[in-house]
Tab-separated table of C-alpha atoms and ligand atoms in Angstrom:
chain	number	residue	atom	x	y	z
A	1	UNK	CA	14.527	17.643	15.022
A	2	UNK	CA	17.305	15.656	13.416
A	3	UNK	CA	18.648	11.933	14.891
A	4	UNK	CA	20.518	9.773	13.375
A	5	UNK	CA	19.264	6.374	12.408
A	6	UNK	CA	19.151	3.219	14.144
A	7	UNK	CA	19.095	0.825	11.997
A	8	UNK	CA	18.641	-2.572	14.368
A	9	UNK	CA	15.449	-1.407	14.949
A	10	UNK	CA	13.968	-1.842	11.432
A	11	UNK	CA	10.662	-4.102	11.242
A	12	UNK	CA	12.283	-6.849	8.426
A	13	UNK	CA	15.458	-7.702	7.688
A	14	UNK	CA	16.249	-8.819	4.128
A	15	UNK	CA	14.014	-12.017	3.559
A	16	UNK	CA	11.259	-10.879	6.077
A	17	UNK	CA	9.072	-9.514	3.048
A	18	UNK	CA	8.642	-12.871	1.669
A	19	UNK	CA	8.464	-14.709	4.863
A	20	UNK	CA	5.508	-12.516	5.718
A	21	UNK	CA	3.650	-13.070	1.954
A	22	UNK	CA	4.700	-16.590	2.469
A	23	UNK	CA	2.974	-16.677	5.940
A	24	UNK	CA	-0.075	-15.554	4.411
A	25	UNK	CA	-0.564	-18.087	2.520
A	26	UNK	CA	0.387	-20.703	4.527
A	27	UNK	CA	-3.018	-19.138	7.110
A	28	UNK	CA	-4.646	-19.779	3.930
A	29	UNK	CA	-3.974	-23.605	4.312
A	30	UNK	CA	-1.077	-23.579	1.863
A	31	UNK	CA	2.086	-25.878	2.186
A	32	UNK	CA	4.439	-22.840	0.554
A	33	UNK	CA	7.168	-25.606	0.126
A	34	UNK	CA	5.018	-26.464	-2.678
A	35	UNK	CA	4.841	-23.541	-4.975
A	36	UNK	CA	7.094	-23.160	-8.567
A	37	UNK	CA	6.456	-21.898	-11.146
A	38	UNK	CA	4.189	-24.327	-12.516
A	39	UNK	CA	2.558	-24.419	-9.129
A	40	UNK	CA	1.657	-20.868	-8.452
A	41	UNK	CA	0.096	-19.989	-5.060
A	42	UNK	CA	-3.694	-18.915	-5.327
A	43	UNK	CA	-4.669	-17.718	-2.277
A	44	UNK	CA	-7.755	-18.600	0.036
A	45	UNK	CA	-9.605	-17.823	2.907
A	46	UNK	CA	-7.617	-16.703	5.727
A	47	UNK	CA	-10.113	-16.297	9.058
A	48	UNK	CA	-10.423	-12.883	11.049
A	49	UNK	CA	-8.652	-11.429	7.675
A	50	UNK	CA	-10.754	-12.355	4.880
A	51	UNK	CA	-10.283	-14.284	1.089
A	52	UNK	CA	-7.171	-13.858	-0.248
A	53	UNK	CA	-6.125	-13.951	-3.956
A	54	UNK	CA	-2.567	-13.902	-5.343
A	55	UNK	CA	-2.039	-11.504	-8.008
A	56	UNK	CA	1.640	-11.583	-9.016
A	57	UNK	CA	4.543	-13.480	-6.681
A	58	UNK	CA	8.361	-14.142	-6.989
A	59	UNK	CA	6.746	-17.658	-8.477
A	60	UNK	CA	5.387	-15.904	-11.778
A	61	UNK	CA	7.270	-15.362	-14.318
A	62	UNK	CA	8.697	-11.800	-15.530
A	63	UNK	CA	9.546	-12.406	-18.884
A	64	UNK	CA	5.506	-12.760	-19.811
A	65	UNK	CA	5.284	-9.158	-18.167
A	66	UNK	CA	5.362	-5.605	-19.564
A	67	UNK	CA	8.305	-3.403	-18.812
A	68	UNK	CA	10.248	-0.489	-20.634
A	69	UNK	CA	12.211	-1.325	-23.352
A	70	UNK	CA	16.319	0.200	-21.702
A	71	UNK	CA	16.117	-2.679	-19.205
A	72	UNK	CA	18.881	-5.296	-18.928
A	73	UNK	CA	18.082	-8.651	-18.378
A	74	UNK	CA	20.083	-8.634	-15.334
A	75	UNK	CA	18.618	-5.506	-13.934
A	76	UNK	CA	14.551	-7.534	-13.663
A	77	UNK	CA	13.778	-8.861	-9.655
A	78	UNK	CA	11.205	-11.256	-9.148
A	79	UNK	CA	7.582	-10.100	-9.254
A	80	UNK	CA	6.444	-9.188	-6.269
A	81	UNK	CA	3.795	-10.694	-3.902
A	82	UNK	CA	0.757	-8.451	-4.445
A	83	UNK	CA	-2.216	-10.052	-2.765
A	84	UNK	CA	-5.713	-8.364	-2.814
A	85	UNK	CA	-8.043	-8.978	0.322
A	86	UNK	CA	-11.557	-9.005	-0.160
A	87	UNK	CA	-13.896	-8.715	3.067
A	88	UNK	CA	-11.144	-7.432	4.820
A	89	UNK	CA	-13.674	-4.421	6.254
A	90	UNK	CA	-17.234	-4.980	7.306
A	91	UNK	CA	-19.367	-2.592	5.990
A	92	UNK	CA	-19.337	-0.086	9.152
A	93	UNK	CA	-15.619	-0.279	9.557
A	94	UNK	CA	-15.795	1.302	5.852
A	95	UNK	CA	-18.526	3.956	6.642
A	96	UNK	CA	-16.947	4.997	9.641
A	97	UNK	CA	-13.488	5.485	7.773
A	98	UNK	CA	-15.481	7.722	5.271
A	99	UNK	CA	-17.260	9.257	7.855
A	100	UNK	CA	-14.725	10.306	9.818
A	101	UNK	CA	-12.871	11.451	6.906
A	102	UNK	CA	-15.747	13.919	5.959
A	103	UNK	CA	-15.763	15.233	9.696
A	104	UNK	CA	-11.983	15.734	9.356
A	105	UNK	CA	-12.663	17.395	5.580
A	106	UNK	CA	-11.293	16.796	2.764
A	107	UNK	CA	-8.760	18.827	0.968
A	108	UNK	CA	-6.912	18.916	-2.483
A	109	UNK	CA	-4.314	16.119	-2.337
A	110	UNK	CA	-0.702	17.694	-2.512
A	111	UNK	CA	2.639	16.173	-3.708
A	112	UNK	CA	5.409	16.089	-2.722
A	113	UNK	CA	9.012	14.925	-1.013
A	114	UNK	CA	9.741	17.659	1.274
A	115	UNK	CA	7.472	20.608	-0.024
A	116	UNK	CA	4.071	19.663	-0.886
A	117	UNK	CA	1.795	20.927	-3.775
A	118	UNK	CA	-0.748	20.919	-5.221
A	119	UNK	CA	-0.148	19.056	-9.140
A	120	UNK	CA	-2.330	18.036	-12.065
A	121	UNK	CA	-1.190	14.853	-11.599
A	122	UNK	CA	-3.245	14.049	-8.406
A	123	UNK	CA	-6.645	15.834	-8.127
A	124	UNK	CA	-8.117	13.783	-5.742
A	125	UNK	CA	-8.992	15.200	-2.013
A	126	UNK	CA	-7.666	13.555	1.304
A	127	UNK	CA	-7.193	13.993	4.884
A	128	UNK	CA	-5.330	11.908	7.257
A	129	UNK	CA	-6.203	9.651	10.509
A	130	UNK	CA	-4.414	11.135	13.011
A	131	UNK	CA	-3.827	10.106	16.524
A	132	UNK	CA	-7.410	10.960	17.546
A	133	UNK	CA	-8.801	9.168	14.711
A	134	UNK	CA	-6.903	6.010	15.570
A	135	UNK	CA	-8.306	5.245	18.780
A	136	UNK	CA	-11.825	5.211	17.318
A	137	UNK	CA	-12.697	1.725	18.595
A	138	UNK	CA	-14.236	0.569	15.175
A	139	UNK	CA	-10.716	2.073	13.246
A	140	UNK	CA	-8.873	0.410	16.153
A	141	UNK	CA	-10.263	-2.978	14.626
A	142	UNK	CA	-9.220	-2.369	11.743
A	143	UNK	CA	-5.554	-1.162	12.715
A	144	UNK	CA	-5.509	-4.397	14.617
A	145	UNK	CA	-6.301	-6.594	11.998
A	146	UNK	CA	-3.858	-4.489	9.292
A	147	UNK	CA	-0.792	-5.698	12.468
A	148	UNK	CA	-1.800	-9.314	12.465
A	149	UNK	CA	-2.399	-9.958	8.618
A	150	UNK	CA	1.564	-8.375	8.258
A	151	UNK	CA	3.227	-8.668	11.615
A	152	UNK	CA	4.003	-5.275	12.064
A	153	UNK	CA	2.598	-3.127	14.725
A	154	UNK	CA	0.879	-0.107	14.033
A	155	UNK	CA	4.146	2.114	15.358
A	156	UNK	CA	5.320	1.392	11.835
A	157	UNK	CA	2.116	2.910	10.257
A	158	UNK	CA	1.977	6.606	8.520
A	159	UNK	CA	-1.366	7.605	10.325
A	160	UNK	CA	-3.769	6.442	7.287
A	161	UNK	CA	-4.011	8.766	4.441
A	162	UNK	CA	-8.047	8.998	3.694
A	163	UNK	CA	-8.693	9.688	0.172
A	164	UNK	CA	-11.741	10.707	-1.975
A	165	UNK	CA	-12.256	11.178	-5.614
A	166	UNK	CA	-15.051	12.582	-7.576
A	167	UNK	CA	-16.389	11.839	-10.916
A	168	UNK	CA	-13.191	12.947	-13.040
A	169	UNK	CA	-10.311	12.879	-10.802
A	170	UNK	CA	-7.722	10.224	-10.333
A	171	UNK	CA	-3.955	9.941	-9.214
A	172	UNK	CA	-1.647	9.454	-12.153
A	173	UNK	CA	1.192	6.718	-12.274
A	174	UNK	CA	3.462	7.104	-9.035
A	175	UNK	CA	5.303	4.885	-6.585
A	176	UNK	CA	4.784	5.285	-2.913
A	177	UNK	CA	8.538	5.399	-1.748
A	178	UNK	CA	10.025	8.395	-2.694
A	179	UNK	CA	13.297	8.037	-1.799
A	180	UNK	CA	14.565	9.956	0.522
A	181	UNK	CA	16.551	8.869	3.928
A	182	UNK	CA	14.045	9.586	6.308
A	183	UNK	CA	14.222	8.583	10.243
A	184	UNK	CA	11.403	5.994	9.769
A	185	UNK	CA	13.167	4.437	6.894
A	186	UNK	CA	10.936	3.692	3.558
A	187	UNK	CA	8.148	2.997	2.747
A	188	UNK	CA	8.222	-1.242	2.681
A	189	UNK	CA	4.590	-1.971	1.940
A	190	UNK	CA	0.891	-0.197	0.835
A	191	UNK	CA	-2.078	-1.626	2.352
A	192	UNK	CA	-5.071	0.230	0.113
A	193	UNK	CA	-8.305	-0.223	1.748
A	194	UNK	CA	-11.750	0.294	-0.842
A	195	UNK	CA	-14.329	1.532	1.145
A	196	UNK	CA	-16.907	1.642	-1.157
A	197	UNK	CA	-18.292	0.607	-4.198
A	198	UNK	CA	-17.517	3.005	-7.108
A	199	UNK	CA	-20.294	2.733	-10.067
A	200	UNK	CA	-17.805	3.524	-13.029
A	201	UNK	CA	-13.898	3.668	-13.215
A	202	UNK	CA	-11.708	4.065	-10.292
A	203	UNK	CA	-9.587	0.804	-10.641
A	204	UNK	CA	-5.966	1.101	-9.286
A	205	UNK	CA	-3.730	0.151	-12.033
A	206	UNK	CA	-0.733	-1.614	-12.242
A	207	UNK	CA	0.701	-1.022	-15.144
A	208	UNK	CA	4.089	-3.285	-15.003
A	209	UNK	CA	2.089	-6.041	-13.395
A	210	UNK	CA	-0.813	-6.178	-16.354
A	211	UNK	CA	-3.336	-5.445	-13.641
A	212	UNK	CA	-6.395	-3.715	-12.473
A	213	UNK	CA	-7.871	-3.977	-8.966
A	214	UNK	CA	-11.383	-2.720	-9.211
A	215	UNK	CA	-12.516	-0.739	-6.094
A	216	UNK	CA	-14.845	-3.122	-3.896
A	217	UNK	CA	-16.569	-1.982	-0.887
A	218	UNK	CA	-14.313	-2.981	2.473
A	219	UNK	CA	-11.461	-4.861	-0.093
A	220	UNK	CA	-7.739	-4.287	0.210
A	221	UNK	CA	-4.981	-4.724	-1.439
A	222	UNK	CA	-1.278	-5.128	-0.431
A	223	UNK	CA	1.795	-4.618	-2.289
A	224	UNK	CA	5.651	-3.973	-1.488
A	225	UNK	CA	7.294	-0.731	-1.930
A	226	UNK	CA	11.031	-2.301	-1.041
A	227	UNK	CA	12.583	-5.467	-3.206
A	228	UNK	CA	12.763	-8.551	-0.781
A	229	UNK	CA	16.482	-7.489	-0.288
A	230	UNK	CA	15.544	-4.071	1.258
A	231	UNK	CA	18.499	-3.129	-1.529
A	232	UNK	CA	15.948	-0.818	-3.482
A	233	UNK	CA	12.734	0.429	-4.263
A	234	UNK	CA	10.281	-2.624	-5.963
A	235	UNK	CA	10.178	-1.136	-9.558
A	236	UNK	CA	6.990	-3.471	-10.202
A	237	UNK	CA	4.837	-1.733	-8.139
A	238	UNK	CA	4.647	1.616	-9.865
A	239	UNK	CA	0.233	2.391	-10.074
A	240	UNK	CA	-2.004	4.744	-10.548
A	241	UNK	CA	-5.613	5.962	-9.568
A	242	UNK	CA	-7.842	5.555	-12.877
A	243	UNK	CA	-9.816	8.356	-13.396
A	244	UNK	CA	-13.539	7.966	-11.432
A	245	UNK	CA	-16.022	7.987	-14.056
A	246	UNK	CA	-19.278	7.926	-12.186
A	247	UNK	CA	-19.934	8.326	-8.463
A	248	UNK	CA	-17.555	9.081	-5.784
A	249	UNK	CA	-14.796	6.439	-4.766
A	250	UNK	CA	-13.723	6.156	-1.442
A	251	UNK	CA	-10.408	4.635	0.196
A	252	UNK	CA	-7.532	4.610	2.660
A	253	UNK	CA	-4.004	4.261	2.146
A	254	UNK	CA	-1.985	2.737	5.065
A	255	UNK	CA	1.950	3.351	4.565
A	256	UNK	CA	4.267	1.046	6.250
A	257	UNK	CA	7.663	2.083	7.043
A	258	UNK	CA	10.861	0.462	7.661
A	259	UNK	CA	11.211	1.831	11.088
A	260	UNK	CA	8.878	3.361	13.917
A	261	UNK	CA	7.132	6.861	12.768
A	262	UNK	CA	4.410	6.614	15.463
A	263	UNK	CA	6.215	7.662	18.496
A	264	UNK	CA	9.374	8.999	16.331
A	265	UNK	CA	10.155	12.531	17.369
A	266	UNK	CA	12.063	13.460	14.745
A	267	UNK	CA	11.207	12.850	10.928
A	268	UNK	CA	14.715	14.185	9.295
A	269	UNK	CA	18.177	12.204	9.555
A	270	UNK	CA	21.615	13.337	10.493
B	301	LIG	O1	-6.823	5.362	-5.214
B	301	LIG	C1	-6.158	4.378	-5.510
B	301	LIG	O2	-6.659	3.399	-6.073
B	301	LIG	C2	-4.691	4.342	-5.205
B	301	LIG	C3	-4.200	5.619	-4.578
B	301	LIG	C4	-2.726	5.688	-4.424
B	301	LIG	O3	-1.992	4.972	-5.044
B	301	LIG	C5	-2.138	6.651	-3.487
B	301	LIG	O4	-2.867	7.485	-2.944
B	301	LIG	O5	-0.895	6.599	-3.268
B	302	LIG	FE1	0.038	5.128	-4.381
């Protein structure tokens, strides 16, 4: 089915994404009228969401970062707020996300716009959380607690994609808005939950940003997909899945789009 798109509905309005990074840190007992450059926000404990630490933000500064060589000066946005989460999951909030992914299955991850494939350049295995697996009451929690640490209702959530990778297999470097004009508008934000503890390799890199997360049972991490200005995709944010080198690693991507995709009954645009 094909609609056409209704803009006034979308979830943030230019401004909104660092009003909502900004929020977090101000649960975190920050004054956020405070932070420059040579007062960079930390992060902190934030309760019913966990500890919070600031990775990059608009207040760093870009010119200390890697990028590729073609860009102008002109053409480099702020960094963007990327804020890992740890605690956000108890431990059975994790094992029943991996447990219900292993009673869904797992298959070969496939890539993909429109037509998806299966491609050397992800060889991990996922399955998805689908309507059923959403009203779990133990992944309700944790849908509930994903809408109040960003503000946006779980209408505005891809159902989550449940990964798994064995000792080998990764996810090479990628950004998760493709692109196209969909109904439900981009992608504006990741939420990446780690639901276990891997014993060797399996860090999500960031290459642009200089950094690592490495996977920690019932952690997340959050990072933009849009620029503030909802003008363009956030060319910080490209990552990738680091090869697992021992043990299986576990996780959950939730995809947050610019418009519903829950109740939407059409995914194309007119
Ligand atoms: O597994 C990870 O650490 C990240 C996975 C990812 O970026 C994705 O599935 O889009
Ligand atoms: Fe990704």
């Amino acid at each position: 089915m094909r609609c056409p798109i209704d803009e006034s509905t979308n979830i943030f309005k230019p401004g909104d994404m660092n009003a909502m990074f900004e929020r977090m840190l101000e649960e975190a007992g920050h004054d956020v009228a405070s932070f420059s450059k040579d007062n960079l926000p930390t992060g902190g404990s934030v309760p019913g969401i966990g500890e919070l630490t600031v990775i990059t933000s608009p207040y760093h500064d870009p010119s200390t970062y890697p990028r590729d060589d073609d860009e102008e000066e002109e053409e480099i946005s702020p960094l963007p707020w990327v804020v890992s989460i740890n605690g956000f999951l108890s431990d059975e909030e994790c094992n029943r996300l991996i447990e219900l992914g292993e009673s869904k299955g797992y298959r070969r991850s496939r890539v993909g716009v429109t037509v998806f494939k299966e491609d050397k350049t992800r060889t991990s295995h996922n399955t998805f959380c689908d309507k059923v697996c959403a009203k779990d009451p133990i992944v309700k929690r944790v849908l509930e607690r994903m809408a109040n640490l960003t503000g946006i209702p779980y209408d505005n959530y891809e159902g989550m994609q449940l990964v798994r990778y064995e000792p080998g297999q990764f996810y090479e470097q990628h950004h998760d808005e493709v692109g196209i004009k969909k109904y439900s508008g981009p992608r504006i934000l990741t939420i990446f939950l780690y639901l276990n503890d891997v014993l060797g390799g399996g860090g999500t890199e960031f290459h642009y940003l200089n950094f690592t997360a490495t996977p920690k049972k019932g952690s997340a991490l959050i990072w933009p997909s849009m620029l503030d200005s909802l003008e363009g995709r956030d060319e910080w944010t490209w990552h990738e899945a680091l090869p697992v080198e021992k043990g299986f690693k576990y996780g959950a991507n939730a995809w947050i789009r610019l418009r519903d995709f829950q109740n939407a009954k059409c995914r194309q645009t007119i």
